Coordinates of C-alpha atoms and ligand atoms in Angstrom, one line a residue:
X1 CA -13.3 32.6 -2.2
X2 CA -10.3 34.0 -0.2
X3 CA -7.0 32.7 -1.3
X4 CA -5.2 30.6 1.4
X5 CA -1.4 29.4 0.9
X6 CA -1.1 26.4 0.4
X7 CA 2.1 23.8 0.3
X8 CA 2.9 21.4 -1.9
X9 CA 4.8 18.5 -1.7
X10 CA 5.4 15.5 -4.4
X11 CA 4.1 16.0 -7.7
X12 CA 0.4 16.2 -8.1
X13 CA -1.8 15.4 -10.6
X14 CA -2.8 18.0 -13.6
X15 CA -7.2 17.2 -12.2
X16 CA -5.5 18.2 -9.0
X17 CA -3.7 21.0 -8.9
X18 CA -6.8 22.8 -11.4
X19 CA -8.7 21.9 -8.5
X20 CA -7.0 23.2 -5.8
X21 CA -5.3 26.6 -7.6
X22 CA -9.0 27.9 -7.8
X23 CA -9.1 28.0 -3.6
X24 CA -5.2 27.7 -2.6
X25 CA -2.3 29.7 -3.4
X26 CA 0.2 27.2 -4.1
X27 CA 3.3 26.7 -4.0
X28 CA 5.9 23.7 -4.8
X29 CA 8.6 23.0 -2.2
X30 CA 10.6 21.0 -5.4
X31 CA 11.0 24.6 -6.9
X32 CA 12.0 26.1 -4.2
X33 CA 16.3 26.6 -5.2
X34 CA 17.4 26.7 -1.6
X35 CA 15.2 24.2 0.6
X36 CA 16.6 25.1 3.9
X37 CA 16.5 28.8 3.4
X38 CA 12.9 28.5 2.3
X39 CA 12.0 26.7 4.6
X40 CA 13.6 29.6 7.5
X41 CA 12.2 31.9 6.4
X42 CA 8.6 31.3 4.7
X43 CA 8.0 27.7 6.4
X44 CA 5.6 29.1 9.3
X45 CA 3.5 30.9 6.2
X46 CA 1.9 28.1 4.7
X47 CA -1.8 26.6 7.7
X48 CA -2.3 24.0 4.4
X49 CA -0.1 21.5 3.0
X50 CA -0.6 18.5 -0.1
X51 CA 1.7 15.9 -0.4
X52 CA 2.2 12.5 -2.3
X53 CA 5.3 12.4 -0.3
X54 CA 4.8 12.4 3.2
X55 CA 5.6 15.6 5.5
X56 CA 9.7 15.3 6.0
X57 CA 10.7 16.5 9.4
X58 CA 12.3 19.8 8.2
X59 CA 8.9 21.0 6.9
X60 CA 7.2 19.9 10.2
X61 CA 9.6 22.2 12.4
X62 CA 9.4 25.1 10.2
X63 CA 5.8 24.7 9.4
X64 CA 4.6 26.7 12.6
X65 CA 1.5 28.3 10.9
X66 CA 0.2 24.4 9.8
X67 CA -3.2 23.5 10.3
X68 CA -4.0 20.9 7.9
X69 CA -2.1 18.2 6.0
X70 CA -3.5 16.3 3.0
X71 CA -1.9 13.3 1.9
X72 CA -2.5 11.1 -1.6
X73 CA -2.8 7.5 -0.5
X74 CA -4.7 5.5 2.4
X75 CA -0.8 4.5 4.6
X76 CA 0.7 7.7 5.9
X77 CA 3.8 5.9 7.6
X78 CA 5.6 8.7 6.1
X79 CA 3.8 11.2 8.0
X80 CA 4.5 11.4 12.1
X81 CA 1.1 11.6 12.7
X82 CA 1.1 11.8 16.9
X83 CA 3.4 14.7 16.6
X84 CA 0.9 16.4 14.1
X85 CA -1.9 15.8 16.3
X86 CA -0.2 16.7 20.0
X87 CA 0.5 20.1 17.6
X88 CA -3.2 20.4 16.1
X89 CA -2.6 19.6 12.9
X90 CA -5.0 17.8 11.3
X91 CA -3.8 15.3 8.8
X92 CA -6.1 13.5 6.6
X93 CA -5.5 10.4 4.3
X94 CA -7.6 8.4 1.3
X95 CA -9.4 5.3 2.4
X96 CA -11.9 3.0 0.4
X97 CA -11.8 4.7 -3.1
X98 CA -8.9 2.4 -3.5
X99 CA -9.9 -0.8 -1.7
X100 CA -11.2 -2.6 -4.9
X101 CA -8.0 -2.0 -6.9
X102 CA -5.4 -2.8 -4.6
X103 CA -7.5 -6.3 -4.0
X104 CA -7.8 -6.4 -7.7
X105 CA -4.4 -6.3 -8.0
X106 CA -3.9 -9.1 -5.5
X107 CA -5.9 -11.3 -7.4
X108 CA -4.0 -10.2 -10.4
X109 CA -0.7 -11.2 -8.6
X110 CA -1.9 -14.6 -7.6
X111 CA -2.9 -15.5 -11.0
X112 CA 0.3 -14.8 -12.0
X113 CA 2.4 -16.6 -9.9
X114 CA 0.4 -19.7 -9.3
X115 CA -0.3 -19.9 -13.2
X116 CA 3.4 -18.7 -14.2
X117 CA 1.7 -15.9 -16.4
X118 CA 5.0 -14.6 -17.3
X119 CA 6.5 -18.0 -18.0
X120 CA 3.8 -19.3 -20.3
X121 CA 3.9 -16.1 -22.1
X122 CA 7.7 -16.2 -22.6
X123 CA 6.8 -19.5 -23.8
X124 CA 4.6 -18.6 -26.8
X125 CA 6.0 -15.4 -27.7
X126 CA 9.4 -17.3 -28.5
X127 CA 8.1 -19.5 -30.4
X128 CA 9.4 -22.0 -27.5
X129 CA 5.6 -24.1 -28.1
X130 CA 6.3 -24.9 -31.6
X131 CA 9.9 -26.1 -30.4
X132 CA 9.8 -27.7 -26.9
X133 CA 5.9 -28.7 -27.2
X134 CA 3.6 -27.9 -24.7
X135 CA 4.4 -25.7 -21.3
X136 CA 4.2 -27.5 -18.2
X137 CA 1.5 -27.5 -15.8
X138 CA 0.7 -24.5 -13.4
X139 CA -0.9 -24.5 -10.3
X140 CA -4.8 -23.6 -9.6
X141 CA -6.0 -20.5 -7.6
X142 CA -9.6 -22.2 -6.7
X143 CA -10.4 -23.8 -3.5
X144 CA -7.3 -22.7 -1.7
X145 CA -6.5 -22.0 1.9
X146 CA -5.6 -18.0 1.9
X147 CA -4.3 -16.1 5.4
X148 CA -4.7 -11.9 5.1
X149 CA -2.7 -10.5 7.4
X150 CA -4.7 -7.1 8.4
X151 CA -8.5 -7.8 7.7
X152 CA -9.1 -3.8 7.8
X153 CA -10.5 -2.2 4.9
X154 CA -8.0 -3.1 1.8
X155 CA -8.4 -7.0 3.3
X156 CA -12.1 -7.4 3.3
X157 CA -12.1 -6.5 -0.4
X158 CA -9.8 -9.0 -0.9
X159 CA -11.4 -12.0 1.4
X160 CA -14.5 -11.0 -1.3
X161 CA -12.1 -11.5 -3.7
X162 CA -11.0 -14.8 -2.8
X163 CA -14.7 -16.4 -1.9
X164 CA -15.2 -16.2 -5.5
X165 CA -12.6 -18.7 -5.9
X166 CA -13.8 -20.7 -3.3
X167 CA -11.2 -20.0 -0.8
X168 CA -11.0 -20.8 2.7
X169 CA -10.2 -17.8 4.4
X170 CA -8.1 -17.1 7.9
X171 CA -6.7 -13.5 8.9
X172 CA -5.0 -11.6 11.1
X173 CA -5.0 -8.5 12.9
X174 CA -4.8 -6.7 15.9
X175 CA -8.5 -7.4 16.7
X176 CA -10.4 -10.1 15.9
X177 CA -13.7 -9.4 13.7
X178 CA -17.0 -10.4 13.3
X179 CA -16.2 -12.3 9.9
X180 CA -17.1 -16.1 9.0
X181 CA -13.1 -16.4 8.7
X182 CA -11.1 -17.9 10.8
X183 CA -8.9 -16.3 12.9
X184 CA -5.4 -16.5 14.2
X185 CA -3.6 -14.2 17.2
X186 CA -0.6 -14.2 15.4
X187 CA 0.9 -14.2 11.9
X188 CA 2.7 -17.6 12.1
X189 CA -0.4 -19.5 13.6
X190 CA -2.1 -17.8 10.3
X191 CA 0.8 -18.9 7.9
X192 CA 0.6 -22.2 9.4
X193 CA -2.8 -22.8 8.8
X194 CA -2.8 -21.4 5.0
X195 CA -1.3 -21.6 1.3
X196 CA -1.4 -18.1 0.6
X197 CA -0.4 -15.5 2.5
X198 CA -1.0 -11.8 2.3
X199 CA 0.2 -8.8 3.8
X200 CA -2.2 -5.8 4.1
X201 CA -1.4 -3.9 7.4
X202 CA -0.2 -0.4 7.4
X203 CA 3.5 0.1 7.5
X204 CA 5.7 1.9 10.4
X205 CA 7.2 1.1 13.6
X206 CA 4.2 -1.1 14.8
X207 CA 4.8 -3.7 12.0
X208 CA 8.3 -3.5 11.0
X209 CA 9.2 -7.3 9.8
X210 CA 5.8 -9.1 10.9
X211 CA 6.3 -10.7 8.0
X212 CA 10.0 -13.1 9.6
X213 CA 11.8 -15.8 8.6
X214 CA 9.6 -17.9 11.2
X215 CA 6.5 -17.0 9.1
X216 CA 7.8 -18.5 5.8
X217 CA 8.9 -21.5 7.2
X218 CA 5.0 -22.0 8.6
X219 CA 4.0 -21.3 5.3
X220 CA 6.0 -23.7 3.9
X221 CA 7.4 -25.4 0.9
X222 CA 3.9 -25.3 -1.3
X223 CA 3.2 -21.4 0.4
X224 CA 2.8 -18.4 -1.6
X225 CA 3.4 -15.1 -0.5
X226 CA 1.9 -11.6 -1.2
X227 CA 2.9 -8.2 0.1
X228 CA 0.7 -5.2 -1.1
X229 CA 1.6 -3.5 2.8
X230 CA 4.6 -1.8 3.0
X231 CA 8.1 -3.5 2.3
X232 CA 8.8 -2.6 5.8
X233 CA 6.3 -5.3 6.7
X234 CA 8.5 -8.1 5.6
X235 CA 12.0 -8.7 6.8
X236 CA 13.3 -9.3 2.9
X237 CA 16.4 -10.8 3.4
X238 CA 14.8 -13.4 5.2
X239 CA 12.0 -13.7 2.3
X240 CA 15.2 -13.8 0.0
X241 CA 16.7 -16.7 1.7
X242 CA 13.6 -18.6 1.8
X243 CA 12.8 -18.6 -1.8
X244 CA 16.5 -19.5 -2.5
X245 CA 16.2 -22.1 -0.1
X246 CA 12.5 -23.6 -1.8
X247 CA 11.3 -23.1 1.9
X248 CA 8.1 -21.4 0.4
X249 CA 7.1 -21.7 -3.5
X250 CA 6.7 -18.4 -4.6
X251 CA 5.9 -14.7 -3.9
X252 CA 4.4 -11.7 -5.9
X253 CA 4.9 -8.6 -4.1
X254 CA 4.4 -4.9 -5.4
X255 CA 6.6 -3.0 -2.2
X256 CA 10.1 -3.4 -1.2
X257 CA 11.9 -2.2 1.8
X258 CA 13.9 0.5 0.0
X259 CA 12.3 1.5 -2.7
X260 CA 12.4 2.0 -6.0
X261 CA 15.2 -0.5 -5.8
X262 CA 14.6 -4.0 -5.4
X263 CA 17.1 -6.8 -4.4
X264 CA 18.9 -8.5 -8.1
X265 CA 18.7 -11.9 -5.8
X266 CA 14.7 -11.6 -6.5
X267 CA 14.6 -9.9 -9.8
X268 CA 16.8 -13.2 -11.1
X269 CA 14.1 -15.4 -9.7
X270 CA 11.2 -17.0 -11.7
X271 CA 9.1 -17.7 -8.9
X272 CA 8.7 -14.4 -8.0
X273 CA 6.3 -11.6 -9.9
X274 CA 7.3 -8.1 -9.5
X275 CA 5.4 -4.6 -9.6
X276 CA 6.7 -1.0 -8.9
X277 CA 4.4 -0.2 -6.1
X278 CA 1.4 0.4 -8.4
X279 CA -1.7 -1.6 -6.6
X280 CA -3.7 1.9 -6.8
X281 CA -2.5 3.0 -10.3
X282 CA -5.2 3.3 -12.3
X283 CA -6.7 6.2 -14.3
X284 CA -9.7 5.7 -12.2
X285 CA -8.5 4.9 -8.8
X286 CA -5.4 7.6 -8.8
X287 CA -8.4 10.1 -9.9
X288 CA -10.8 9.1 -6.7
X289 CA -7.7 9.7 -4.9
X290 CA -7.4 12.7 -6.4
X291 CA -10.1 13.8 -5.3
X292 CA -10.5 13.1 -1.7
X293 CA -7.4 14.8 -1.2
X294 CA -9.1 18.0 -2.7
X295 CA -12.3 17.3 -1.1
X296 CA -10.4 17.7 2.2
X297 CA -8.9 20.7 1.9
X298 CA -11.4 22.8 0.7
X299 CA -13.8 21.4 3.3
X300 CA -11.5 22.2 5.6
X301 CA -11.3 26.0 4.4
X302 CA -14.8 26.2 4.5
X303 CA -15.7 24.8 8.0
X304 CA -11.9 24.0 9.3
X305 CA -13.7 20.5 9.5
X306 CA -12.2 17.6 7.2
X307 CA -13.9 14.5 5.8
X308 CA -11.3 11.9 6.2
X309 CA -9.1 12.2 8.9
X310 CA -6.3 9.3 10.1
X311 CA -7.6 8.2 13.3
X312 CA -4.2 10.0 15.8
X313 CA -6.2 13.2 14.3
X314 CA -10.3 12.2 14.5
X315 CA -10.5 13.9 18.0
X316 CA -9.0 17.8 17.2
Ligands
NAP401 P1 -7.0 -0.4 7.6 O1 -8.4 -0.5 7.2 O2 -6.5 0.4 8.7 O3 -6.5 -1.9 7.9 C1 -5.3 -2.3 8.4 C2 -5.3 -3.6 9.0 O4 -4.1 -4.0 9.5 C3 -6.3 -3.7 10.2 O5 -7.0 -4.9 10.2 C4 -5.4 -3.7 11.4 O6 -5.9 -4.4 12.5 C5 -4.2 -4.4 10.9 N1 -3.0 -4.1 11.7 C6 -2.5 -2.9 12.0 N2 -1.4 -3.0 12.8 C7 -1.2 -4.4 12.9 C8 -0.3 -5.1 13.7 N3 0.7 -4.6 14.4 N4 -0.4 -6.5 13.6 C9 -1.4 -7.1 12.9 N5 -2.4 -6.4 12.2 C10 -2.3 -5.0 12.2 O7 -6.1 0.0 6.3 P2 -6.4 -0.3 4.8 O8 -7.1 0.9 4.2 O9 -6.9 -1.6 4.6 O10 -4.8 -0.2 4.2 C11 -3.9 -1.1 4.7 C12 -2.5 -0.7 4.2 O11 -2.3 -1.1 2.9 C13 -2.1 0.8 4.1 O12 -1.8 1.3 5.4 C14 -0.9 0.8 3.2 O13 0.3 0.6 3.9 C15 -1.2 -0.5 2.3 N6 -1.6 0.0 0.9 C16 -0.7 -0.3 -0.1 C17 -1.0 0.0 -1.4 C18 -0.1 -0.3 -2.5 O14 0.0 0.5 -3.4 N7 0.7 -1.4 -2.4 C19 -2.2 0.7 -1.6 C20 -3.1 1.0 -0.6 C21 -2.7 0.6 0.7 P3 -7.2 -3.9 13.4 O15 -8.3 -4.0 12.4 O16 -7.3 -4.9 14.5 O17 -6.9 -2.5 13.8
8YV402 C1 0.0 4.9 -3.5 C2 -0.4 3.5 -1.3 O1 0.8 4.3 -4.4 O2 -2.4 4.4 -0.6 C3 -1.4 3.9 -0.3 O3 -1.0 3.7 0.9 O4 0.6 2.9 -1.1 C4 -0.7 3.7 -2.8 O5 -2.0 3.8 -3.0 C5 0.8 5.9 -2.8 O6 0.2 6.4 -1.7 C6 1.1 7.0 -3.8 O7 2.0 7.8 -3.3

């Protein structure tokens, strides 16, 4: 097979960069010792790029030979996908193979807030049982009223989820769907009607803060609140001040607005369950990932076709 150059961006995974090195040429913009020069003067060489970490606007202006891009992960809000496509570039992303672990990770979440996971474990670990007697009483996941906000792919996995414990579900999104659910045309109509709330939409412009101040107080006092999204889907200052106000209960949320760093107002908090962005990380699931991103590419230099492409790109 011909050797094509190849891009890469972000750190890649051992499986994947075996994979690709017997079909690409590659090489890794990190290693590069002067970016900008790089870029001016080899950054129109490279039709294929990989990335874990989006496509940064100095690589899309110099990267006037690009043809394909290949991104690890089902959001691309990191990628300027119209301007890719109004160029021809094809830019493809990893839906489905991570739909049950995200949800998974959800339910996960849940459990852990409304049972105080972290709390009862403290609790025994310390020998606080022995001590203090037994820890209080937690609050049950079954039976409950949940609202997803985005019933698209990651959403219906976890409204499967959640009809094993008997929930009532409501959702919504920018379309209404052909579910049993119930649905509601705007996200505080859904946080109104619900418990729990859950945000699974993609991030970017189109969603910035859905998640407002105005939502949590329609949640309310008793509400819980999940974001798996983006943190660029809730306005967290707003979610700050309502958990410090008790306006809503609790929250569990595995993406912040500027991450890695999250806010010390909710890392002091109790209520709250915390994860480093890591609802796909699994052997298993980063693997399928993996994968697709590979699968992409060299279907792509076979046929110049691609398998999963984000939909700004499904008509080139
Ligand atoms: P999807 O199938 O495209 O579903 C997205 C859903 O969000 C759709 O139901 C869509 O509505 C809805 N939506 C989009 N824009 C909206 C808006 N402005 N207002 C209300 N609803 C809106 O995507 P997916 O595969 O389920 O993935 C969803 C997102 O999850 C990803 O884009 C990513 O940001 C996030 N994610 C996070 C992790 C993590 O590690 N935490 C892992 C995977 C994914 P319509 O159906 O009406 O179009
Ligand atoms: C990944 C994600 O953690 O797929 C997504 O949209 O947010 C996660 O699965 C991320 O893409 C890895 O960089």
């Amino acid at each position: 097979m011909s050797s094509t150059k190849l891009l890469q961006i972000g750190s890649i995974s051992d499986r994947m960069r075996d994979a690709l090195a017997e079909a690409f040429e590659i090489d890794v913009l990190a290693d590069q010792s002067d970016r900008a020069a790089f870029l001016a003067e080899r950054g129109g060489d490279y039709p294929a790029v990989v990335t874990t970490a989006g496509l940064p606007d100095d690589v899309l202006s110099a990267a006037t030979g690009l043809k394909v891009v290949s991104s690890f992960g089902v959001g691309y809000d990191s990628i300027d996908a119209e301007a890719c496509a109004a160029r021809g570039i094809l830019v493809t992303h990893t839906p489905d193979v991570l739909n049950d672990e995200v949800a998974n990770t959800f339910v996960m979440l849940w459990l852990a807030v409304s049972r105080d996971l972290l709390g009862s474990e403290r609790h025994a670990r310390s020998g606080a049982w022995a001590k203090d007697g037994a820890y209080p009483l937690t609050r049950s996941i079954q039976g409950r009223r949940v609202g997803i906000l985005g019933l698209g792919r990651i959403g219906q996995t976890i409204a499967d989820r959640c009809e094993a414990f008997d929930a009532e579900i409501h959702y919504h999104s920018r379309s209404r769907k052909d579910v049993p659910y119930t649905y509601h045309d705007n996200p505080v109509a859904l946080a109104q009607a619900v418990e729990v709330l859950v945000a699974i939409t993609p991030g970017g412009a189109e969603t910035e803060h859905l998640v407002s101040a105005e939502v949590f107080d329609a949640l309310g006092p008793d509400g819980l609140f999940f974001n798996l999204a983006r943190g660029s889907v809730t306005d967290e200052a707003a979610l700050i001040q309502a958990l410090l106000d008790k306006r809503i209960a609790g929250a569990g949320l595995d993406v912040f607005e500027a991450e890695p760093k999250i806010p010390d107002a909710l890392k002091e908090m109790e209520n709250v369950v915390l994860l480093p962005h890591v609802a796909s990380a699994t052997y298993e699931t980063r693997a399928a990932m993996g994968d697709l991103v590979v699968r992409n590419l060299l279907q792509w230099q076979k046929d110049g076709s691609v398998l999963t492409a984000v939909p700004e790109c499904r008509d080139l």
